[in-house]
Coordinates of C-alpha atoms in Angstrom, one line a residue:
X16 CA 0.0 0.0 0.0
X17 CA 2.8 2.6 0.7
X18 CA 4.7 1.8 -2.6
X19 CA 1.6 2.3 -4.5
X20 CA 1.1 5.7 -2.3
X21 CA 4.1 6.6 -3.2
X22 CA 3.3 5.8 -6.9
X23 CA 0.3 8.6 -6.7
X24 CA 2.3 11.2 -5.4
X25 CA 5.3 11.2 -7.8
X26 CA 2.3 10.6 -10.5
X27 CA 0.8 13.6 -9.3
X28 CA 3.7 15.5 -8.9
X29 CA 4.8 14.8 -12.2
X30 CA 1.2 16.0 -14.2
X31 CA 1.5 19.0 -11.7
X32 CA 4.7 19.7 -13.8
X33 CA 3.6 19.1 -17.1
X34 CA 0.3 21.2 -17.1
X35 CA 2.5 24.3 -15.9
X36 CA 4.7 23.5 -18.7
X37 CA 1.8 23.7 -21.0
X38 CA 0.4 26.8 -19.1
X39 CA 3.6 28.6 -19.4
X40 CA 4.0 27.9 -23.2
X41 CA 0.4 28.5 -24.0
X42 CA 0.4 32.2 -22.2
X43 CA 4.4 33.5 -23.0
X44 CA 4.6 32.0 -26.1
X45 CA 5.7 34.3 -28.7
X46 CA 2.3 35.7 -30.2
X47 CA 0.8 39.4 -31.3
X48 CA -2.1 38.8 -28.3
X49 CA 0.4 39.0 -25.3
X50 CA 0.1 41.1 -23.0
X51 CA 3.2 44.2 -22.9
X52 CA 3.5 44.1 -19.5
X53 CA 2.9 40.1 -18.7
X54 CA 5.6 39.5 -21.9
X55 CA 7.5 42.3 -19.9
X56 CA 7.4 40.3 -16.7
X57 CA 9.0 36.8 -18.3
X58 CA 12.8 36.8 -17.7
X59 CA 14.6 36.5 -20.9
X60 CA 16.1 33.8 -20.0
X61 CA 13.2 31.5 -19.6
X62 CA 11.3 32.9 -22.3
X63 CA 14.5 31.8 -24.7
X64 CA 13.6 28.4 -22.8
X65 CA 9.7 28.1 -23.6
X66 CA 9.7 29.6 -27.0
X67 CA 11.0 26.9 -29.1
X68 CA 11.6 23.6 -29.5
X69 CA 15.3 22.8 -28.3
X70 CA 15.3 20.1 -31.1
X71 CA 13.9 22.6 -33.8
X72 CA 15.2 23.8 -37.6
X73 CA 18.9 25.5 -37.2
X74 CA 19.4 24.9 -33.3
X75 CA 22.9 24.6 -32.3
X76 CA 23.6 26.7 -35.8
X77 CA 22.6 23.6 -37.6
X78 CA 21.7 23.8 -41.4
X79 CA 17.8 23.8 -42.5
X80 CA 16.7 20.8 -45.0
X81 CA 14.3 21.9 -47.0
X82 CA 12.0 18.9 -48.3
X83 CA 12.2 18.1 -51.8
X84 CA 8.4 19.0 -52.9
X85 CA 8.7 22.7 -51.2
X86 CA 12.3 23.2 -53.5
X87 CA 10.5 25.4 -56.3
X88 CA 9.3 27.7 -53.5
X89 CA 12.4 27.6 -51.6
X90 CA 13.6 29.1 -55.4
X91 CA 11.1 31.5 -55.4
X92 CA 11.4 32.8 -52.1
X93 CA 15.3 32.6 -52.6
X94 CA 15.0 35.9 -54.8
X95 CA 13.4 38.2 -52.7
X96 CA 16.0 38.8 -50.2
X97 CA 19.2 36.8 -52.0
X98 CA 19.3 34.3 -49.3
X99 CA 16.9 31.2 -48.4
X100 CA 14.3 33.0 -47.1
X101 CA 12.4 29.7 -46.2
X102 CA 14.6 28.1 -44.3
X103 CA 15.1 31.5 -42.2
X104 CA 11.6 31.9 -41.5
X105 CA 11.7 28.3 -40.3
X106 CA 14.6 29.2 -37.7
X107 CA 13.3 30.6 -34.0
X108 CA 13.8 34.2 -33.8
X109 CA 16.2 33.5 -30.9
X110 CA 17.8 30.1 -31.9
X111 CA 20.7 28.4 -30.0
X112 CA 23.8 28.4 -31.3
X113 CA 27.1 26.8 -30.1
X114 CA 30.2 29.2 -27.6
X115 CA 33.3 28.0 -30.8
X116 CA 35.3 30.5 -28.8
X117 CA 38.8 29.5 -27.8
X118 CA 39.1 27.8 -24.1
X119 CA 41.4 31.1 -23.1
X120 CA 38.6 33.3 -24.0
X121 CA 35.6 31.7 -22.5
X122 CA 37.8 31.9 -19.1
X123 CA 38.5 36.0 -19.5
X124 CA 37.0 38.2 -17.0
X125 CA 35.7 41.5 -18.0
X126 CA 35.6 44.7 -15.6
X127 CA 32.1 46.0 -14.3
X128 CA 32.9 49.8 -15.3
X129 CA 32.6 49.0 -19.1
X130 CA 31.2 51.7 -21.5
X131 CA 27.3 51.1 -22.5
X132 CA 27.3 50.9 -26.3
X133 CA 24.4 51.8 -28.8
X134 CA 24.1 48.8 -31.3
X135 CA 23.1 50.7 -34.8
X136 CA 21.4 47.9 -37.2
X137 CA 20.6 49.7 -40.9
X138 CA 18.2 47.7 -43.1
X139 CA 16.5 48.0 -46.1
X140 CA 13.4 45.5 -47.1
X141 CA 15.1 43.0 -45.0
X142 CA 13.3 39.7 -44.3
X143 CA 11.3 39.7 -41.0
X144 CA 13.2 36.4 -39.5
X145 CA 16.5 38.0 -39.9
X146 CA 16.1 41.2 -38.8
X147 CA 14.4 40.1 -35.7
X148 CA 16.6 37.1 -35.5
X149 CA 19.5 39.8 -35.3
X150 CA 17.6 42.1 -32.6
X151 CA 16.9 38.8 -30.3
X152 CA 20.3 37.8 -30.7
X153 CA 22.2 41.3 -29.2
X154 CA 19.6 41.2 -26.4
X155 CA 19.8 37.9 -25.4
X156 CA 23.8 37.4 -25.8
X157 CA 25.0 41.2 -24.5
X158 CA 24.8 42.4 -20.6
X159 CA 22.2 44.2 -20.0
X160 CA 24.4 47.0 -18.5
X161 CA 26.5 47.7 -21.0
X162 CA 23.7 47.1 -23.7
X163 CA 21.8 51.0 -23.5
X164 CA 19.7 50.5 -26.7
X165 CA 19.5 49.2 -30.2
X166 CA 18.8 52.0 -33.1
X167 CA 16.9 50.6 -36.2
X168 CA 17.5 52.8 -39.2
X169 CA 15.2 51.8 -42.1
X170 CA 16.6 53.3 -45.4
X171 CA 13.4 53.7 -46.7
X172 CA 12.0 50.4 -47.1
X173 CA 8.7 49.2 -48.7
X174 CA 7.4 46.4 -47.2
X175 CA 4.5 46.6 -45.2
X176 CA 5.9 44.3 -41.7
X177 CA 8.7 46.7 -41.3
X178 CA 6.3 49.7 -40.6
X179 CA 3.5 49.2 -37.7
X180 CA 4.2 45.5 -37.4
X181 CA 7.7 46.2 -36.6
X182 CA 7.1 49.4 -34.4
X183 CA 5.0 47.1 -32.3
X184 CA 7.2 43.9 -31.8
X185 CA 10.4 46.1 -30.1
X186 CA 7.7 47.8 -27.8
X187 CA 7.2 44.8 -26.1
X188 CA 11.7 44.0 -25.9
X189 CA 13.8 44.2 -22.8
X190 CA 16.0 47.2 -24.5
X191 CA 15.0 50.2 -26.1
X192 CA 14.9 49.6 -29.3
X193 CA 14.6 52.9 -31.6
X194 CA 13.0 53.1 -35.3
X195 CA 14.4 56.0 -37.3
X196 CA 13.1 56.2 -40.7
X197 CA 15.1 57.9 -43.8
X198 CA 13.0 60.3 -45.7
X199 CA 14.4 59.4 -49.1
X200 CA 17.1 56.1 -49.7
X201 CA 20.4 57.4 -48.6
X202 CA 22.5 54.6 -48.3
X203 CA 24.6 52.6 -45.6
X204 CA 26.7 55.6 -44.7
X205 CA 24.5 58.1 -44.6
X206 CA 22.0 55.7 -42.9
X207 CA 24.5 55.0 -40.1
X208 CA 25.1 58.6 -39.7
X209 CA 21.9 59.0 -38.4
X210 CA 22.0 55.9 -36.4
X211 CA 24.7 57.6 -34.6
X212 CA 23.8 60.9 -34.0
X213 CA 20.5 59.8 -32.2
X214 CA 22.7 57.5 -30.3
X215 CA 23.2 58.1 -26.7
X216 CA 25.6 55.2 -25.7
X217 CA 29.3 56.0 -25.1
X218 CA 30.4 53.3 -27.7
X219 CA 28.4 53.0 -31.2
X220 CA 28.6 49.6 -32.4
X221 CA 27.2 48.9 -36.0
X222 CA 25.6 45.9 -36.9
X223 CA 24.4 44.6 -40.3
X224 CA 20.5 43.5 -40.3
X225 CA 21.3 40.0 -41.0
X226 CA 23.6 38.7 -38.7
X227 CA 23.6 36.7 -35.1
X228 CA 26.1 38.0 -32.1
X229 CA 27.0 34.8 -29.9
X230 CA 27.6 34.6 -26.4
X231 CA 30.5 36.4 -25.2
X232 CA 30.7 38.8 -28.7
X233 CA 30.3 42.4 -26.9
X234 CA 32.8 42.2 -23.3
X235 CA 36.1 42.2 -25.6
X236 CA 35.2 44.8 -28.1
X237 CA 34.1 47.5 -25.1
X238 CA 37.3 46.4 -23.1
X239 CA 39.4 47.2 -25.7
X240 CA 37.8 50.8 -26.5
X241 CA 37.7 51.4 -22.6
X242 CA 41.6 50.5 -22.6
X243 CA 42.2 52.9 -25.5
X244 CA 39.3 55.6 -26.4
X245 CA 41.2 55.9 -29.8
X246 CA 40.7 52.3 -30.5
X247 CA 37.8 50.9 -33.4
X248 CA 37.3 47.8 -32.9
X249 CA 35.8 44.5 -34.6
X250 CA 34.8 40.7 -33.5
X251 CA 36.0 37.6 -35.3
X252 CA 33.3 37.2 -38.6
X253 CA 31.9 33.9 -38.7
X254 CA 29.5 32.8 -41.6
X255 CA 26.1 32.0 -41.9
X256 CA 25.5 30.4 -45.2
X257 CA 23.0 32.2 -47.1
X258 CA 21.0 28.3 -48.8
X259 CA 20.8 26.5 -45.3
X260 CA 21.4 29.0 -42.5
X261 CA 24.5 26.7 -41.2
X262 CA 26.3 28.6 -38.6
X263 CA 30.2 27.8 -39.4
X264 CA 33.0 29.5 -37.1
X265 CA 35.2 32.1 -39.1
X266 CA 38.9 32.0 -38.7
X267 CA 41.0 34.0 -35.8
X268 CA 43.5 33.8 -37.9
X269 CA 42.9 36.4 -40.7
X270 CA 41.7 39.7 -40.8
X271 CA 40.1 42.3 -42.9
X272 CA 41.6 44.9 -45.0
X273 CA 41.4 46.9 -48.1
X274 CA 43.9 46.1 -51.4
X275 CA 45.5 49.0 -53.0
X276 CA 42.3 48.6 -55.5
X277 CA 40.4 49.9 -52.3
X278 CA 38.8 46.0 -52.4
X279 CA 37.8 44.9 -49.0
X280 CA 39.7 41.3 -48.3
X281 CA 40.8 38.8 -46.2
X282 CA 44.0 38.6 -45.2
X283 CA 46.0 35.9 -43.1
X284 CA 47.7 36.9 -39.9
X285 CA 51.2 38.4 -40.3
X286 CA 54.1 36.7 -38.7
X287 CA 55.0 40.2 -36.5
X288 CA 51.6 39.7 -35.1
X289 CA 51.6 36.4 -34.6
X290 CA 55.4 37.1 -32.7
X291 CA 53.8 39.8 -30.8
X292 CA 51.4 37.9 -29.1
X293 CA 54.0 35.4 -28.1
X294 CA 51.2 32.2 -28.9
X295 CA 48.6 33.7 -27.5
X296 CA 45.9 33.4 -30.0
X297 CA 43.3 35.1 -27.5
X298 CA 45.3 38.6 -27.9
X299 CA 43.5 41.3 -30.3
X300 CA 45.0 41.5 -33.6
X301 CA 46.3 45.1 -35.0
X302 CA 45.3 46.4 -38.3
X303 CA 44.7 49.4 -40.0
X304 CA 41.3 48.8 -41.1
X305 CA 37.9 47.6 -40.3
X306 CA 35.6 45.0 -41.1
X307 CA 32.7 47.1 -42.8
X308 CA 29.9 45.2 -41.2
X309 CA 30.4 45.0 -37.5
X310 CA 32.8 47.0 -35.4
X311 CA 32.7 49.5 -32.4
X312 CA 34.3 52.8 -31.9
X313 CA 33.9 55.7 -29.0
X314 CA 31.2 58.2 -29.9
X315 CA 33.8 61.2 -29.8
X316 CA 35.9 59.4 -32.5
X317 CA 32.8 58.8 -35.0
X318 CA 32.3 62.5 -36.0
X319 CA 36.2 62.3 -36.7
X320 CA 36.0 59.2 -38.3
X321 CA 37.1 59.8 -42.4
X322 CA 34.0 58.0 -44.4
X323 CA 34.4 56.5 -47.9
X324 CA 32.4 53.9 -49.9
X325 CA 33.3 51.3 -52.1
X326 CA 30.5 49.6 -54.3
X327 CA 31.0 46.1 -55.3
X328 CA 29.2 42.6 -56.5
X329 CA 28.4 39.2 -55.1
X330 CA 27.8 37.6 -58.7
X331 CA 25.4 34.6 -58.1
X332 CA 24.2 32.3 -61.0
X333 CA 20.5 31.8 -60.3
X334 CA 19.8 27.9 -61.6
X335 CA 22.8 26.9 -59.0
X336 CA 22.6 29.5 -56.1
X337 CA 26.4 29.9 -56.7
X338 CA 28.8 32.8 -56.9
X339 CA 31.8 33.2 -59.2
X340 CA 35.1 33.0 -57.0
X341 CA 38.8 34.0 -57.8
X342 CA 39.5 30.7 -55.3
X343 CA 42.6 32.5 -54.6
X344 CA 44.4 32.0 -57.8
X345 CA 46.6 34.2 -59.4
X346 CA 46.7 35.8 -63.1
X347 CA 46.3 33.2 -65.6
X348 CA 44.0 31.0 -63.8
X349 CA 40.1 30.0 -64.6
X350 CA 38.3 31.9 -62.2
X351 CA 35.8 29.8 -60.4
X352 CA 32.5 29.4 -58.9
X353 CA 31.3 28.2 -55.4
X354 CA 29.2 28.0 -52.6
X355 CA 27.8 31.8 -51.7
X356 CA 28.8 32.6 -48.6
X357 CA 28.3 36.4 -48.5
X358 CA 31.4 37.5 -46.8
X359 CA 33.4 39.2 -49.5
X360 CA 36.8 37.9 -49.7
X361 CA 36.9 36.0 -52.8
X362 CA 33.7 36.7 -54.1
X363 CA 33.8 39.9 -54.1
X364 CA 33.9 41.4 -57.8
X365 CA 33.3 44.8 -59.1
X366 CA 31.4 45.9 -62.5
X367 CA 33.6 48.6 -63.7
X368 CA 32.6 51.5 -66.0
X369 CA 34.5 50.0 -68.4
X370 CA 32.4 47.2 -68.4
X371 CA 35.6 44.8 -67.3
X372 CA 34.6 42.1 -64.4
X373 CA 37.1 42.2 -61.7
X374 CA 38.5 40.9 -58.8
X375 CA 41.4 43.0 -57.6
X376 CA 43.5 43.9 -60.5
X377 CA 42.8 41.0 -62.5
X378 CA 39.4 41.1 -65.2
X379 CA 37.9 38.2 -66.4
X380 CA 39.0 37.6 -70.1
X381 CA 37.7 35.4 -72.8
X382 CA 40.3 34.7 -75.9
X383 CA 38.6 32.8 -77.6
X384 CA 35.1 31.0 -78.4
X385 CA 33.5 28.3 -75.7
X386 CA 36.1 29.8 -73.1
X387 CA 37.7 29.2 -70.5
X388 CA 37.5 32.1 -68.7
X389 CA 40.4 32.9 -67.5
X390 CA 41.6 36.0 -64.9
X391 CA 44.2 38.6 -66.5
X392 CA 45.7 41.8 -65.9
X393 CA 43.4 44.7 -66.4
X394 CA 44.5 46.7 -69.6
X395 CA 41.2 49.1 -69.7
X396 CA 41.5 48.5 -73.4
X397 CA 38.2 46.6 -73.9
X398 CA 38.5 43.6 -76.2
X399 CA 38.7 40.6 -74.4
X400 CA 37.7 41.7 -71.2
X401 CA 34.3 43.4 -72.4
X402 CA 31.2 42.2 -70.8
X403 CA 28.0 43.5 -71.2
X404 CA 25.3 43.4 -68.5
X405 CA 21.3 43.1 -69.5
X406 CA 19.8 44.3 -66.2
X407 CA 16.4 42.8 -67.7
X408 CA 17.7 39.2 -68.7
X409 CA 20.8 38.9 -66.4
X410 CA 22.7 38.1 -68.8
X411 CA 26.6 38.6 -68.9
X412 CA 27.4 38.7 -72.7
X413 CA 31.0 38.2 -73.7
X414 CA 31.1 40.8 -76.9
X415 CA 34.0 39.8 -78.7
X416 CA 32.9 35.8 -78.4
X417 CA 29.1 37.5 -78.5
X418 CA 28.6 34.0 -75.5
X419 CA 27.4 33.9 -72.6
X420 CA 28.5 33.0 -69.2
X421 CA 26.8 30.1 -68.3
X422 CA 27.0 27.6 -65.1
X423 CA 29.6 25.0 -65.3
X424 CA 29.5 21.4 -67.2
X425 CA 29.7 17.9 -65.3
X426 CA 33.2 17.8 -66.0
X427 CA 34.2 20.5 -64.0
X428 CA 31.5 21.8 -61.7
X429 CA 33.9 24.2 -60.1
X430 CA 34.5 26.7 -63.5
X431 CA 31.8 28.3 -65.4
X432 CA 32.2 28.4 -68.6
X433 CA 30.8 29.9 -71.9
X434 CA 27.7 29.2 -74.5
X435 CA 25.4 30.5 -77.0
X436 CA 23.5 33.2 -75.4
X437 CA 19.9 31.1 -75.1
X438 CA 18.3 33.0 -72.1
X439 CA 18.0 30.0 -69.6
X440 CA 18.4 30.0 -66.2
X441 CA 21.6 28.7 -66.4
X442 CA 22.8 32.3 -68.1
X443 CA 21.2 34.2 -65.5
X444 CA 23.3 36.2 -62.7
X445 CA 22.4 38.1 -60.3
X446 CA 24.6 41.3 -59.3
X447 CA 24.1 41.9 -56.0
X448 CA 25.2 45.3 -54.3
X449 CA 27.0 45.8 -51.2
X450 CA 28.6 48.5 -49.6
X451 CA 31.9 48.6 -47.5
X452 CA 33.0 51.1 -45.7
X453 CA 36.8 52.3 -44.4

């Protein structure tokens, strides 16, 4: 009788559990009917408990499998934003991702007395999942007292969520979050400009709109600006890949500058550095310049801070999602295509006014018919290394060989190669604009 006494109590104790479970998810989950001040009330910390499934799409930064019958939308849906905007909106605004930081650093212990920073996020007709997903992620992964608010600055976008809808999601966040909307498109400078100037933090920190901080991201970079007012600083870039949303750790072992071209690129760590820090790979690395997407610098220094702008491509083929890439090679070479991983480096190419395709001082040139296409020094005399660019078919059209560029064969599926111009799919690239600043 007492073991089956027992039996009804840790029976009962155990339903007790599970309908407060359900109770809890049913009222906090994450819904347009909550409450402000009840969502206000939930500790951010267990509302990042009960508002997903731990097991769910891109947890732990894993990559989204889209099923085979929903592929044609995921294409679809693929050209709105230039990214796999189904597999995003698939992911938990505030998804788990893993601490890859080195053993040294996840041991460091950061002063109390740190500057508060204003995180500055620009967007333009951004995707809802990312932009939130970017929001949630300083919040949740940033001390509260150094975090003072997060500035939105839409650059005039269309879409109909990033107006009311938006205004009234951050009402209900933990921060301040602050809309500021451009009269007239003015670009990522300008944009930021603003951003700043509304600011209040001692340390602006920009962010792009589509990007995740992880745990840990914000102590170093204030540290090092509280140690040195003079200093701008910038975290270690990791990638997100743009088709499955995989979270893959970037490199502390390069860092990003600007070629004599004024192309922003990765470079590995120099040797004096590397002797400098005497092994210790936990050390900040010096450069001269910054990565254009995310970095932080004292308010005092951003008025003084000198402002230039540097347009440039991402060229994507649309039938395979992937993006020409100089693979490092040097003049001479085929150029190649890849895997888009939106970082720059070696898929970053510009489409001069001389209608030349290049990647540093090299152009893509075409000698003769069916290709290859090789990279050469740029001789700005046309010929060989004329492309033109139908904005309407997204074609680039070879004029000397009057071809195409097309997608690569079966032979080689890492070099794309040249065809009759037919209008497919496979002919079809997609130039897609960034900015970088210095």
């Amino acid at each position: 009788m007492r073991r089956l006494a027992y039996c009804k109590i840790v029976l009962a104790t155990s339903l007790v559990w599970v309908l407060l479970d359900v109770f809890l998810l049913l009222y906090f989950s994450e819904c347009n009917k909550c409450d402000d001040k009840k969502d206000r009330s939930l500790l951010p910390a267990l509302r990042a408990v009960i508002s997903r499934a731990q097991e769910g799409p891109g947890e732990m930064g894993k990559a989204v499998v889209i099923p085979k019958d929903d592929q044609e939308k995921m294409k679809d849906l693929f050209k709105i934003n230039q990214f796999n905007l189904m597999a995003s909106d698939m992911i938990a605004l505030n998804r788990t991702l893993p601490d890859v930081r080195l053993e040294g650093c996840k041991t460091k212990v950061y002063q109390d007395d740190l500057p508060d920073t204003s995180v500055v996020i620009v967007f333009h007709n951004e995707a809802w999942s990312t932009l939130l997903r970017t929001i949630h992620s300083v919040i949740n992964r940033s001390p509260r007292r150094v975090l003072a608010e997060v500035i939105l600055v839409d650059d005039e976008s269309e879409r109909d969520f990033l107006k009311k809808p938006l205004e009234n999601y951050v009402k209900k966040l933990e921060v301040p979050v602050k809309i500021i909307r451009m009269e007239q498109r003015s670009g990522l400078i300008r944009a930021r400009l603003r951003g700043a100037a509304a600011s209040r933090g001692q340390v602006i920190t920009f962010l792009d709109a589509h990007c995740e901080c992880t745990i840990g991201w914000l102590e170093p970079l204030l540290t090092r600006i509280k140690n040195n007012r003079k200093t701008v600083v910038c975290p270690i870039i990791d990638v997100i890949s743009d088709d499955t949303f995989e979270y893959m750790a970037g490199s502390d072992m390069t860092y990003g500058g600007f070629n004599w071209k004024l192309n922003f690129r990765w470079y590995p760590v120099p040797q004096r550095e590397m002797d400098r820090r005497k092994g210790d790979r936990t050390l900040p690395v010096r450069y001269g310049s910054v990565q254009p997407h995310t970095h932080s610098l004292r308010r005092s220094g951003w008025m003084n801070l000198r402002i230039s702008s540097i347009s440039y491509h991402q060229i994507r083929n649309v039938e395979t999602n992937q993006c020409l890439d100089n693979m490092g090679r040097k003049e001479n070479e085929k150029v190649g295509i890849f895997n888009c991983h939106g970082m720059g480096g070696n898929q970053v190419f510009s489409y001069t006014a001389d209608k030349e395709i290049r990647t540093d001082d090299l152009c893509l040139d075409v000698s003769r018919l069916n290709g290859p296409v090789v990279m050469l020094k740029c001789h700005h005399m046309r010929g060989n290394q004329l492309w033109e660019y139908d904005v309407q078919r997204l074609t680039l059209r070879h004029v000397n060989s009057n071809q195409c560029l097309d997608e690569p064969t079966e032979e080689d599926k890492m070099v794309p190669t040249m065809r009759d111009c037919s209008g497919s799919r496979s002919q079809q690239w997609v130039l897609r604009n960034m900015t970088l600043s210095a």
